[in-house]
mmCIF file of C-alpha atoms and ligand atoms in Angstrom:
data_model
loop_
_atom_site.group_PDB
_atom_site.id
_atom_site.type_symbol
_atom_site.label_atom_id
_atom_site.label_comp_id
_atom_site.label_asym_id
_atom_site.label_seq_id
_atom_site.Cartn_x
_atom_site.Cartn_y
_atom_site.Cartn_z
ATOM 1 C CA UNK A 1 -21.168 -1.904 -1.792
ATOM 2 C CA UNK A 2 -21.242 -5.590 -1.470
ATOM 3 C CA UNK A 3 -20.909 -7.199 1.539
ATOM 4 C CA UNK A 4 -17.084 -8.262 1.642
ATOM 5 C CA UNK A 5 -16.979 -12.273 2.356
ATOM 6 C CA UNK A 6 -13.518 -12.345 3.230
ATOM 7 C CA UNK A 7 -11.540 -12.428 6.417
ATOM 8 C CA UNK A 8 -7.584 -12.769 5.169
ATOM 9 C CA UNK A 9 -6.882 -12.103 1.674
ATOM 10 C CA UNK A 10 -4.330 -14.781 0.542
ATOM 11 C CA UNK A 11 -4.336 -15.764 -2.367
ATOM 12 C CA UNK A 12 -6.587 -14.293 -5.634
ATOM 13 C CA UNK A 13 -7.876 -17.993 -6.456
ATOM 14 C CA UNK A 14 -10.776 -17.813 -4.544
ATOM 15 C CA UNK A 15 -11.745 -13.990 -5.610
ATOM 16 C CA UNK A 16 -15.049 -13.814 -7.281
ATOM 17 C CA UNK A 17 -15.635 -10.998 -10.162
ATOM 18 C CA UNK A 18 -17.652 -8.840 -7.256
ATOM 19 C CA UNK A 19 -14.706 -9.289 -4.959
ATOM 20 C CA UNK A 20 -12.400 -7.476 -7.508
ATOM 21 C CA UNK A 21 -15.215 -5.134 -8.271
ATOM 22 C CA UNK A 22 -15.523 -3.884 -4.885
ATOM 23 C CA UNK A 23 -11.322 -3.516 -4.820
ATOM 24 C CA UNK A 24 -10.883 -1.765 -7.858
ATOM 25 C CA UNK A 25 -14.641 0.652 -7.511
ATOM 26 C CA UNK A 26 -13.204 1.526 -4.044
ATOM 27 C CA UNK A 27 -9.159 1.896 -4.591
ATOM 28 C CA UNK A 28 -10.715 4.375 -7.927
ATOM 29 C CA UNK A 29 -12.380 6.192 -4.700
ATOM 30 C CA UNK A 30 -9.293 6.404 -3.004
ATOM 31 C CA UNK A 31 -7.512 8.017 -5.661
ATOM 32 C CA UNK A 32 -9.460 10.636 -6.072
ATOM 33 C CA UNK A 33 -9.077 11.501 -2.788
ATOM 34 C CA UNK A 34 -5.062 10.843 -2.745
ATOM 35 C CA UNK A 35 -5.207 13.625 -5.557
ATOM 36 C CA UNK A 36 -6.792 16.006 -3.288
ATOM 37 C CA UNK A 37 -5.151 18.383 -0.688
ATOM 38 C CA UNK A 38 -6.710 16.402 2.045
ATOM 39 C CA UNK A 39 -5.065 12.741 1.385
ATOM 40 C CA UNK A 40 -5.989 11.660 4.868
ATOM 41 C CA UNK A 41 -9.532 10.695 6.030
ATOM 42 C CA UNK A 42 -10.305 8.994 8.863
ATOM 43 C CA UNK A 43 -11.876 6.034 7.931
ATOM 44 C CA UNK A 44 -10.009 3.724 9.827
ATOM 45 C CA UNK A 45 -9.405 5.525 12.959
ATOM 46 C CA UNK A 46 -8.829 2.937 15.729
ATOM 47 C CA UNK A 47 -7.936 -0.081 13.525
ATOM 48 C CA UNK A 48 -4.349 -1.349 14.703
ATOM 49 C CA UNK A 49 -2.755 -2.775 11.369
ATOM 50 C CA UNK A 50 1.066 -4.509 11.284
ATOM 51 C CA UNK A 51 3.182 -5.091 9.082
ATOM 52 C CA UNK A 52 5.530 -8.329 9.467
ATOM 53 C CA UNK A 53 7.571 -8.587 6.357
ATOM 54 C CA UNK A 54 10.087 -11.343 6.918
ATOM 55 C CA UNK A 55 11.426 -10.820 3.685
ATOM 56 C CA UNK A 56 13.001 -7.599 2.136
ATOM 57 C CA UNK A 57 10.383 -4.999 -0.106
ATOM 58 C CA UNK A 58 10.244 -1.250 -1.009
ATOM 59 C CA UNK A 59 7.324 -1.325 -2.702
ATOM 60 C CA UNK A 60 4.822 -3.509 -0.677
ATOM 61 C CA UNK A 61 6.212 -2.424 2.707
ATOM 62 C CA UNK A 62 5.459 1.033 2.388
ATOM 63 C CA UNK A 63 2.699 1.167 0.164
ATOM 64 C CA UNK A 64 0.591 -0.817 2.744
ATOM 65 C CA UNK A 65 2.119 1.332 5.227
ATOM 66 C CA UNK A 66 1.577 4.507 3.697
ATOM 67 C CA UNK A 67 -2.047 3.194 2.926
ATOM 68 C CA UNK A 68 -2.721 2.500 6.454
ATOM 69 C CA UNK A 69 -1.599 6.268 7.382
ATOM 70 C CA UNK A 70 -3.590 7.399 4.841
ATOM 71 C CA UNK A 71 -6.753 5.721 6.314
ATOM 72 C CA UNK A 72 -5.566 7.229 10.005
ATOM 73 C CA UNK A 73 -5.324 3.937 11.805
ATOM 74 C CA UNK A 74 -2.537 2.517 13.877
ATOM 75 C CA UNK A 75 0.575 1.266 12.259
ATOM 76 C CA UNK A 76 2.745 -0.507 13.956
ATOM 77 C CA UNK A 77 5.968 -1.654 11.282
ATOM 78 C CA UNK A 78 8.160 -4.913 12.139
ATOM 79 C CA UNK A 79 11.789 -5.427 11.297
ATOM 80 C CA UNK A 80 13.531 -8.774 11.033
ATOM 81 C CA UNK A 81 16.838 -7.701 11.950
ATOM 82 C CA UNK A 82 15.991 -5.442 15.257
ATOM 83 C CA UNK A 83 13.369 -8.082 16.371
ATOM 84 C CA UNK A 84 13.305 -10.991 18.817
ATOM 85 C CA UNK A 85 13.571 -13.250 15.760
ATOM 86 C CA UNK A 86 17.178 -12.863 15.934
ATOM 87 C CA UNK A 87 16.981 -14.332 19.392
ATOM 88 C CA UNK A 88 15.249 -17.449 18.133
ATOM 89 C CA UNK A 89 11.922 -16.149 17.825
ATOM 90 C CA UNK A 90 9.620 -18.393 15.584
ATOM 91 C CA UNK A 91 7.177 -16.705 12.822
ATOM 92 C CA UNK A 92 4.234 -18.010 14.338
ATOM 93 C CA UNK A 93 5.289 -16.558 18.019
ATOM 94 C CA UNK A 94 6.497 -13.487 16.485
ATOM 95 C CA UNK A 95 2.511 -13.321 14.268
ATOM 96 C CA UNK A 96 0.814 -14.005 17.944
ATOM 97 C CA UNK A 97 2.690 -11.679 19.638
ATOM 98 C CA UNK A 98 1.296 -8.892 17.368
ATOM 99 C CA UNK A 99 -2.413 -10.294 17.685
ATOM 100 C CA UNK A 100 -2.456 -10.344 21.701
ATOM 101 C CA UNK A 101 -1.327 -6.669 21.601
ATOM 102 C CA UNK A 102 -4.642 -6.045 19.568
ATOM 103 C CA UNK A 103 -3.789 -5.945 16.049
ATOM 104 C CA UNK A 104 -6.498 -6.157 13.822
ATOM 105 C CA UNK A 105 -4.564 -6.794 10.418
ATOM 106 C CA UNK A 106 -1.534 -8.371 10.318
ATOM 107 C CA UNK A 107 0.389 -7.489 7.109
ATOM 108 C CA UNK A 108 2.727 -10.847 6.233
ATOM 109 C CA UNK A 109 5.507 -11.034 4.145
ATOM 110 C CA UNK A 110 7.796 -14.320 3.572
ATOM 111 C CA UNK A 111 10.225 -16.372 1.575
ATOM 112 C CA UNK A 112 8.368 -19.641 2.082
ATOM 113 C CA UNK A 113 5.095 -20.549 0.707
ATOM 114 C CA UNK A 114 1.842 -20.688 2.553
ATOM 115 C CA UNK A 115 3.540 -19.033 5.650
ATOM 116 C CA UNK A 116 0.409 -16.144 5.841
ATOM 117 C CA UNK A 117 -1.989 -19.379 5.617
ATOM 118 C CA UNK A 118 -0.578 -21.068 8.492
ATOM 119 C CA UNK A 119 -0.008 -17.750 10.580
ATOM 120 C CA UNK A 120 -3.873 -17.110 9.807
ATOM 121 C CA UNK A 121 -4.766 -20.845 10.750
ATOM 122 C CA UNK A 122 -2.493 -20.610 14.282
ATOM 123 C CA UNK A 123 -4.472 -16.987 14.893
ATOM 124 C CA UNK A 124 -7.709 -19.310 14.416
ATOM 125 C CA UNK A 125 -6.568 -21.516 16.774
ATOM 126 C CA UNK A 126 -6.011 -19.464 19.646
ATOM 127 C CA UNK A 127 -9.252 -17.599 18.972
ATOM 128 C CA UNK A 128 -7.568 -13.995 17.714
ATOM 129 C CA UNK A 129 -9.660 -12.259 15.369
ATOM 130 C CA UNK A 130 -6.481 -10.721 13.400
ATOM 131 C CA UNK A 131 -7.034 -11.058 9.883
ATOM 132 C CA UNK A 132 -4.009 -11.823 8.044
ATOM 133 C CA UNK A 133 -3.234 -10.255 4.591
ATOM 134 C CA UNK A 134 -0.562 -12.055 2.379
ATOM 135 C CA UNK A 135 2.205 -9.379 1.429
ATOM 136 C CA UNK A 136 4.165 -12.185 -1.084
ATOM 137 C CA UNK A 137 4.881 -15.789 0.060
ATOM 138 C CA UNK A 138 7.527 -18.038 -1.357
ATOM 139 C CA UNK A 139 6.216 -18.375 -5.239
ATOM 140 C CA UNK A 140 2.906 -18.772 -4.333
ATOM 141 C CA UNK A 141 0.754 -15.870 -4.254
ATOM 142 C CA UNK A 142 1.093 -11.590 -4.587
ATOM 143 C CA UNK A 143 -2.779 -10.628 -4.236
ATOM 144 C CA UNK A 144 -2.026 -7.096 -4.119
ATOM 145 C CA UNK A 145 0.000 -6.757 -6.355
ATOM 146 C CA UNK A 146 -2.392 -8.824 -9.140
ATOM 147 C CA UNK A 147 -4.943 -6.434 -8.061
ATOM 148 C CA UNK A 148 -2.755 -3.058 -8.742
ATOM 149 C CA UNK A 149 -1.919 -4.592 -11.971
ATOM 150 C CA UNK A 150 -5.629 -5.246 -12.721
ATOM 151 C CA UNK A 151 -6.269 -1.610 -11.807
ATOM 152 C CA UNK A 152 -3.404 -0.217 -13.831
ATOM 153 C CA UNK A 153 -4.517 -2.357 -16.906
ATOM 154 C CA UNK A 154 -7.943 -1.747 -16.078
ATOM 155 C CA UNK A 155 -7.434 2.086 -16.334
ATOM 156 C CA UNK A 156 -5.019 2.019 -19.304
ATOM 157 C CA UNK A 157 -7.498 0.656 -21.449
ATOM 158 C CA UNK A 158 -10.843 2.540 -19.862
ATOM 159 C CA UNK A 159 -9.344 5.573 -18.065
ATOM 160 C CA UNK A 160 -12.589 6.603 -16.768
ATOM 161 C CA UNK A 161 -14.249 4.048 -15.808
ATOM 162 C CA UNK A 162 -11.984 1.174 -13.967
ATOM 163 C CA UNK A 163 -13.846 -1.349 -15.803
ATOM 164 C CA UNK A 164 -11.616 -4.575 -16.107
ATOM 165 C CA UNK A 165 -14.530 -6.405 -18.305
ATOM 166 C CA UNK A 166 -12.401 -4.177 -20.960
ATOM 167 C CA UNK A 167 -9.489 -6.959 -20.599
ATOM 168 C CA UNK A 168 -11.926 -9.465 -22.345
ATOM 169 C CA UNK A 169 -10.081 -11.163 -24.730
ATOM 170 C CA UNK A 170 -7.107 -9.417 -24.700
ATOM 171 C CA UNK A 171 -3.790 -11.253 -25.060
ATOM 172 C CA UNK A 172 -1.250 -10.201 -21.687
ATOM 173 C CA UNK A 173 2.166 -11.788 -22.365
ATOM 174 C CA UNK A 174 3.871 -12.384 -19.288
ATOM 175 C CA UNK A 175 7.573 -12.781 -19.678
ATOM 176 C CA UNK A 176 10.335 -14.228 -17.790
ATOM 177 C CA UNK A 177 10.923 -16.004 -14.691
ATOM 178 C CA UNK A 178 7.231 -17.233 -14.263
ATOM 179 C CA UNK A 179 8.321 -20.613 -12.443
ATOM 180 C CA UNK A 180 9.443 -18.454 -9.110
ATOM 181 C CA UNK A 181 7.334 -15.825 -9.626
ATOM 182 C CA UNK A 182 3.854 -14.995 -7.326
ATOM 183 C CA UNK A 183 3.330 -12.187 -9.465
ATOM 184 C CA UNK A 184 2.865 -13.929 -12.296
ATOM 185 C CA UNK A 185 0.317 -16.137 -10.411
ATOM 186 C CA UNK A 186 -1.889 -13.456 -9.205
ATOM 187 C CA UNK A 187 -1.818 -11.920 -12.138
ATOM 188 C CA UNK A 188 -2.662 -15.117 -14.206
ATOM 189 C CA UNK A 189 -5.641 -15.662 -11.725
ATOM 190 C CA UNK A 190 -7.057 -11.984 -11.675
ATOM 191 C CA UNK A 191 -6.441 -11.464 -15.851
ATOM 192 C CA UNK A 192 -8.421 -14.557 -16.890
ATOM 193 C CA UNK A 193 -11.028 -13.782 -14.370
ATOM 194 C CA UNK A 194 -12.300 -11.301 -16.435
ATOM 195 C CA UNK A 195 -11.827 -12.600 -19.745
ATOM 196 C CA UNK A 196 -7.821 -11.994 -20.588
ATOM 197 C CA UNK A 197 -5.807 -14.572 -22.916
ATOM 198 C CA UNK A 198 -2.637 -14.985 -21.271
ATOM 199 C CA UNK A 199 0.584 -15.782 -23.268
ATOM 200 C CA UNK A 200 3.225 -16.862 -20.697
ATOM 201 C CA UNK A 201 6.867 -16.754 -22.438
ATOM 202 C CA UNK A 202 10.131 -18.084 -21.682
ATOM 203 C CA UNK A 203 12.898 -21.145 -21.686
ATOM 204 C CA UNK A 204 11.207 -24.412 -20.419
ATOM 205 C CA UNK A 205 13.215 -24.054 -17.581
ATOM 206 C CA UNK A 206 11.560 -20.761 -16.410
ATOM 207 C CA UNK A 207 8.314 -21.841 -17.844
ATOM 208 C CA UNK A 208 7.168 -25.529 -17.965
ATOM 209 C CA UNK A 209 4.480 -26.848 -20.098
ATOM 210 C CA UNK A 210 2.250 -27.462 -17.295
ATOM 211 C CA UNK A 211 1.565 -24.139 -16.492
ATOM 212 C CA UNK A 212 -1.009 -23.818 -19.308
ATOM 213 C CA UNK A 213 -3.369 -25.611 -16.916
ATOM 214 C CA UNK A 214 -2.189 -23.526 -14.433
ATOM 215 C CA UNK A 215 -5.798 -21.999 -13.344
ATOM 216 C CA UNK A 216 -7.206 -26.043 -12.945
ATOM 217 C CA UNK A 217 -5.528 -26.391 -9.993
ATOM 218 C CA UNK A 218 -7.129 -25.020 -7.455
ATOM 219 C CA UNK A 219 -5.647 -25.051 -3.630
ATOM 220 C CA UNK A 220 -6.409 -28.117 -1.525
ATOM 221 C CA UNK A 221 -8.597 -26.347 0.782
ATOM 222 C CA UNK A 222 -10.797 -24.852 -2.176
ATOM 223 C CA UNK A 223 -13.281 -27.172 -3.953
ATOM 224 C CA UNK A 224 -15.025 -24.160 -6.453
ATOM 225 C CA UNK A 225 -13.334 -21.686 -8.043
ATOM 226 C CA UNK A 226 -15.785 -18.761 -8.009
ATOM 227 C CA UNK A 227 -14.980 -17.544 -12.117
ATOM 228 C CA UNK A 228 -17.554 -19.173 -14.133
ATOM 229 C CA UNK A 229 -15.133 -19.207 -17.758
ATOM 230 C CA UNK A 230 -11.486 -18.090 -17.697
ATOM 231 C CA UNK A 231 -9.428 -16.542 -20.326
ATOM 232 C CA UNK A 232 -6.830 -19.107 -22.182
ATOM 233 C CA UNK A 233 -3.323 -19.604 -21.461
ATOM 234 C CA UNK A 234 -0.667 -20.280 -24.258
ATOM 235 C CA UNK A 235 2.978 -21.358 -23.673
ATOM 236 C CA UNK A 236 5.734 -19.522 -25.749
ATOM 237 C CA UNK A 237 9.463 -19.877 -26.426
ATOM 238 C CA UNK A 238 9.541 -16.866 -29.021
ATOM 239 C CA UNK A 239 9.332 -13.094 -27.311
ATOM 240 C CA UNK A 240 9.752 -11.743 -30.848
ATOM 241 C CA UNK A 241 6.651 -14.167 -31.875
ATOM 242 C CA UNK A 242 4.503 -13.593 -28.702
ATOM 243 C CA UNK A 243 4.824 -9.427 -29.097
ATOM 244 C CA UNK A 244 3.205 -9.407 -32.317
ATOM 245 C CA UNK A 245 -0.051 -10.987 -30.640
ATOM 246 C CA UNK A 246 0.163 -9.200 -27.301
ATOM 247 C CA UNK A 247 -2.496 -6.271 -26.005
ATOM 248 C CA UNK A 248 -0.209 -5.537 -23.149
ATOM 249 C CA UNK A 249 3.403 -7.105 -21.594
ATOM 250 C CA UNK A 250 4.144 -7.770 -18.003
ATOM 251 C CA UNK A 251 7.560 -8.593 -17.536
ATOM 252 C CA UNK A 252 9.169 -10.162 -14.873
ATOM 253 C CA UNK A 253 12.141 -10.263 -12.555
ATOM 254 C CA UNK A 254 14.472 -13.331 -12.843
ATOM 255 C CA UNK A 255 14.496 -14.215 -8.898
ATOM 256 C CA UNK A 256 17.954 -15.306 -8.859
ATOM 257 C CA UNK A 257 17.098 -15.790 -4.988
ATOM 258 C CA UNK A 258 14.678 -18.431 -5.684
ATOM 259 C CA UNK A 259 16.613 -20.294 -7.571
ATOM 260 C CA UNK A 260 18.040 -23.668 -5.882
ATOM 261 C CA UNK A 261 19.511 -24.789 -9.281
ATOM 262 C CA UNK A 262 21.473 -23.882 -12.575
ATOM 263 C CA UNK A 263 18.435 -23.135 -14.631
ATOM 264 C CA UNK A 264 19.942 -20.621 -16.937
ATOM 265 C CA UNK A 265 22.675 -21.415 -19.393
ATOM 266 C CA UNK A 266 24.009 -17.850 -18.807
ATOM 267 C CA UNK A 267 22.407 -14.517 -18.345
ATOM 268 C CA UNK A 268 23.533 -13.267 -21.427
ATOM 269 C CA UNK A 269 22.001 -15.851 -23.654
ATOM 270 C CA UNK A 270 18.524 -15.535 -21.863
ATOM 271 C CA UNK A 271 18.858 -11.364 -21.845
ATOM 272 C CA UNK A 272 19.321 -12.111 -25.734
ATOM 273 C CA UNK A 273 15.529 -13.888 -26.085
ATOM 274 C CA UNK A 274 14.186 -12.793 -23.147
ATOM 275 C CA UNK A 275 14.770 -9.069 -22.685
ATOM 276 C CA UNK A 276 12.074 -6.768 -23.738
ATOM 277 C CA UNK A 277 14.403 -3.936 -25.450
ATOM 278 C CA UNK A 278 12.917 -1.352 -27.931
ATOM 279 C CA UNK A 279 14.701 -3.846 -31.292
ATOM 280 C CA UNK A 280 12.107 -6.494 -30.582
ATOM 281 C CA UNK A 281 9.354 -3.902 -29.204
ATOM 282 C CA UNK A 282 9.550 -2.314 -33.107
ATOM 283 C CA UNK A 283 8.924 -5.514 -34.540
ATOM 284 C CA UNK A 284 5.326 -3.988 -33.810
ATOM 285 C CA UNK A 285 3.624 -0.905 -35.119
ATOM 286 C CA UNK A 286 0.552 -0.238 -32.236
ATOM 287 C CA UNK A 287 1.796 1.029 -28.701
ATOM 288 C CA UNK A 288 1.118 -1.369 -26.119
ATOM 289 C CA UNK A 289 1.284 -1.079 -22.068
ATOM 290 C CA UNK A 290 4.032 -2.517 -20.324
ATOM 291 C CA UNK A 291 4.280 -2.737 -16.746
ATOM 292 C CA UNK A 292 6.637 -4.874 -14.237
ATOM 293 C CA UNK A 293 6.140 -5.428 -10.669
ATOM 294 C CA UNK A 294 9.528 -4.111 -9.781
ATOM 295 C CA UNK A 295 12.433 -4.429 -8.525
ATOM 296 C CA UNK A 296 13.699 -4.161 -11.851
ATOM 297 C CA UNK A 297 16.874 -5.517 -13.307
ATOM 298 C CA UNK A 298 17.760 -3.415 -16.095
ATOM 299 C CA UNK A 299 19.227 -4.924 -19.168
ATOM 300 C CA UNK A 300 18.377 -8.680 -17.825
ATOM 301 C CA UNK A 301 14.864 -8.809 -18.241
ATOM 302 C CA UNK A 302 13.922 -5.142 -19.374
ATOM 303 C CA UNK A 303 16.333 -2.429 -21.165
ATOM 304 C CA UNK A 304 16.739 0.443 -19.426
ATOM 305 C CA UNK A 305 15.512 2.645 -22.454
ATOM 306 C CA UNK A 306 12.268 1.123 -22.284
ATOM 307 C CA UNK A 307 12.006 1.837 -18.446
ATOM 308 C CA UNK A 308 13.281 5.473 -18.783
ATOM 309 C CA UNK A 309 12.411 6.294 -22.087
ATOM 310 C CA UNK A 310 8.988 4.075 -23.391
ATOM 311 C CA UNK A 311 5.806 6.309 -23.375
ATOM 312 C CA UNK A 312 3.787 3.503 -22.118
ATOM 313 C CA UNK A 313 5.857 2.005 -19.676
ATOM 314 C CA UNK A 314 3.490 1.789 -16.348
ATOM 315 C CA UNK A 315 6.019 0.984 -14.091
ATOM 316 C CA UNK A 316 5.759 4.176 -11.879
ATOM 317 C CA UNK A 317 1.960 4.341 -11.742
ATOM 318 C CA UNK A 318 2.178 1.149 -11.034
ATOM 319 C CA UNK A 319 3.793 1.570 -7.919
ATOM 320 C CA UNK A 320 1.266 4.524 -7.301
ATOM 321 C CA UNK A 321 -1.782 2.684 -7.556
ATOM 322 C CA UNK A 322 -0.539 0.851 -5.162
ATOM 323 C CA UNK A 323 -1.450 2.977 -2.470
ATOM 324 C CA UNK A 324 -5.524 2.989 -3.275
ATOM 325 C CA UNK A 325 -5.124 -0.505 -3.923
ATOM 326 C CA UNK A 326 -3.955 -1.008 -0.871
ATOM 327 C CA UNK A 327 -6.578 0.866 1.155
ATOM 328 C CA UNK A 328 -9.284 -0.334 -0.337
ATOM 329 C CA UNK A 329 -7.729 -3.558 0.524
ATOM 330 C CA UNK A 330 -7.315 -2.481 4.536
ATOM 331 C CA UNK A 331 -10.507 -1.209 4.334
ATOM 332 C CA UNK A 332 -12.518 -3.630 3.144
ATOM 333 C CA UNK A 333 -10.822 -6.004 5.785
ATOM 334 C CA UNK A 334 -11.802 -4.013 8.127
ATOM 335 C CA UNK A 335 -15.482 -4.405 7.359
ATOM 336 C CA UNK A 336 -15.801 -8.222 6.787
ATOM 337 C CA UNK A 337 -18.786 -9.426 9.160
ATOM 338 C CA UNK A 338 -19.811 -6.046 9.514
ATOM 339 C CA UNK A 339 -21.882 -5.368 6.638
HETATM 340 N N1 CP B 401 6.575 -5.730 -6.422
HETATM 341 C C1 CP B 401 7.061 -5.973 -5.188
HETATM 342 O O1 CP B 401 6.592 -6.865 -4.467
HETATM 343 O O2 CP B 401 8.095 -5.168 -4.840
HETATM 344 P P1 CP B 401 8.791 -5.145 -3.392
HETATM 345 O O3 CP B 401 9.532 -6.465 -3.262
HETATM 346 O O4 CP B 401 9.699 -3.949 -3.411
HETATM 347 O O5 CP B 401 7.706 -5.042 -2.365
#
């Protein structure tokens, strides 16, 4: 395996195509051994990982956590409401707490952007060695989650092999709230890394213009981005136009949190263009993969029948490739300088 040149995963913007190689070769590892009896090995025995998720999940929460059990290291798991944040307890005290008792990964989830970027820069500053992997910030970045989906599109269209060069020049419409989503921007950055047209789709409000150079801009502290030639993105108002083109759909929650203004004329109007139901899925003859990161709202921005009933709906193994995903990520932390 490569060495891994990373100390806190972030964002997916600075992830070369050997970076997501080593994820995806070693989560396929992982799996195989998650399908076994055994389950647990103890390849992380002694680690002390945390997870500080100031901001609710299901899925990420206890994926990670389940992942770290799985690789038998310490877990120690944070909650907003019984902690000394409720007491007045900043973010940054509450991250440096965790590091001076020894923890070795610190697991951050928040509401605001860039909050696992300064937590990781404050760690830096008082010398911890913690590294700090982003859980969801704000509407900035998802890594994990990009990289389960790259691994669950990966294996849809190679089964055997986890080989995401199959994504080249295949058209992923994305779908929905993309303005407030992370999601969307780690998958945008980990899809066109290896080749992937992307066809992001909704009202201007939800999707502005400007997001077609979305992959330009890289973050102020980066001056390369490590993918030699991306994959295209396309803006669309039309679901019923963008399906006929599409290789695979991600659709997305509409993060009524997020939102600080009116930007929908009414949920009903945008359910009636924006939800993917099985009428506009038959406009269509070939079967083609749909996954969402979850939570889902059903009938907003997905129909129920297509969740429950939809042969290729990923949504669940989604979820459970999340687990591998997620230890490969832990471990492969764990072994940055040490290669
Ligand atoms: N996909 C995702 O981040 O889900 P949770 O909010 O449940 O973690």
């Amino acid at each position: 395996m490569k060495p891994w040149p990373h100390k806190h995963i972030l964002s997916l913007s600075n992830f070369s195509k050997d970076d997501y190689l080593s994820v995806l070769e070693l989560a396929h590892k992982f799996n195989s051994i998650n399908k076994t009896g055994t389950k647990k090995v103890p390849a992380l025995q002694g680690l002390l990982v945390t997870s500080i998720f100031f901001e609710a999940s299901t899925r990420t929460k206890h994926s990670f956590e389940l992942a770290a059990k799985r690789l038998s290291s310490d877990l120690q798991s944070f909650s907003p409401s019984t902690s000394s944040l409720s007491k007045g307890e900043t973010y940054l005290d509450t991250a440096l707490t965790y590091s001076a008792m020894g923890s070795d990964v610190l697991i951050v989830r928040h509401s605001v952007s860039n909050v696992p970027l300064e937590i990781a820069e404050k760690l830096a500053s008082k010398k911890f060695k913690t590294s700090v992997l982003n859980a969801g910030d704000g509407t900035h970045s998802h890594p994990s989650q990009g990289l389960l989906d790259l691994y669950t599109l990966s294996k849809f269209f190679d089964p055997n092999n986890i080989n995401p060069d199959t994504l080249c020049n295949k058209t992923i419409l994305i779908v929905g709230d993309v303005l407030h989503s992370r999601v969307a921007r780690s998958n945008i950055w980990a899809l066109t890394a290896f080749g992937a047209n992307i066809i992001l789709c909704g009202p201007e409000k939800l999707v502005p213009q400007e997001f077609n150079t979305f992959v330009q801009s890289l973050p102020l502290n980066q001056t390369k981005d490590p993918i030699y030639q991306r994959g295209k993105i396309e803006i669309s108002r039309s679901l019923e136009e963008s399906i006929k083109n599409a290789d695979a759909i991600i659709s997305l929650r509409l993060q009524k949190e997020r939102m600080k203004e009116n930007f929908l004329e009414s949920i009903d109007s945008y359910s009636e263009k924006y939800c993917l139901t099985s009428e506009k899925l038959n406009l269509i003859s070939k079967k083609i993969p749909i996954l969402h990161p979850g939570p889902v709202n059903r009938g907003i921005e997905i129909s129920s029948k297509i969740v429950d009933e939809y042969p290729y709906c990923l949504i669940t193994e989604q979820v459970s490739n999340g687990v591998p995903v997620r230890m490969a990520l832990l471990y492969l932390l764990s072994k940055y300088n040490k290669n």
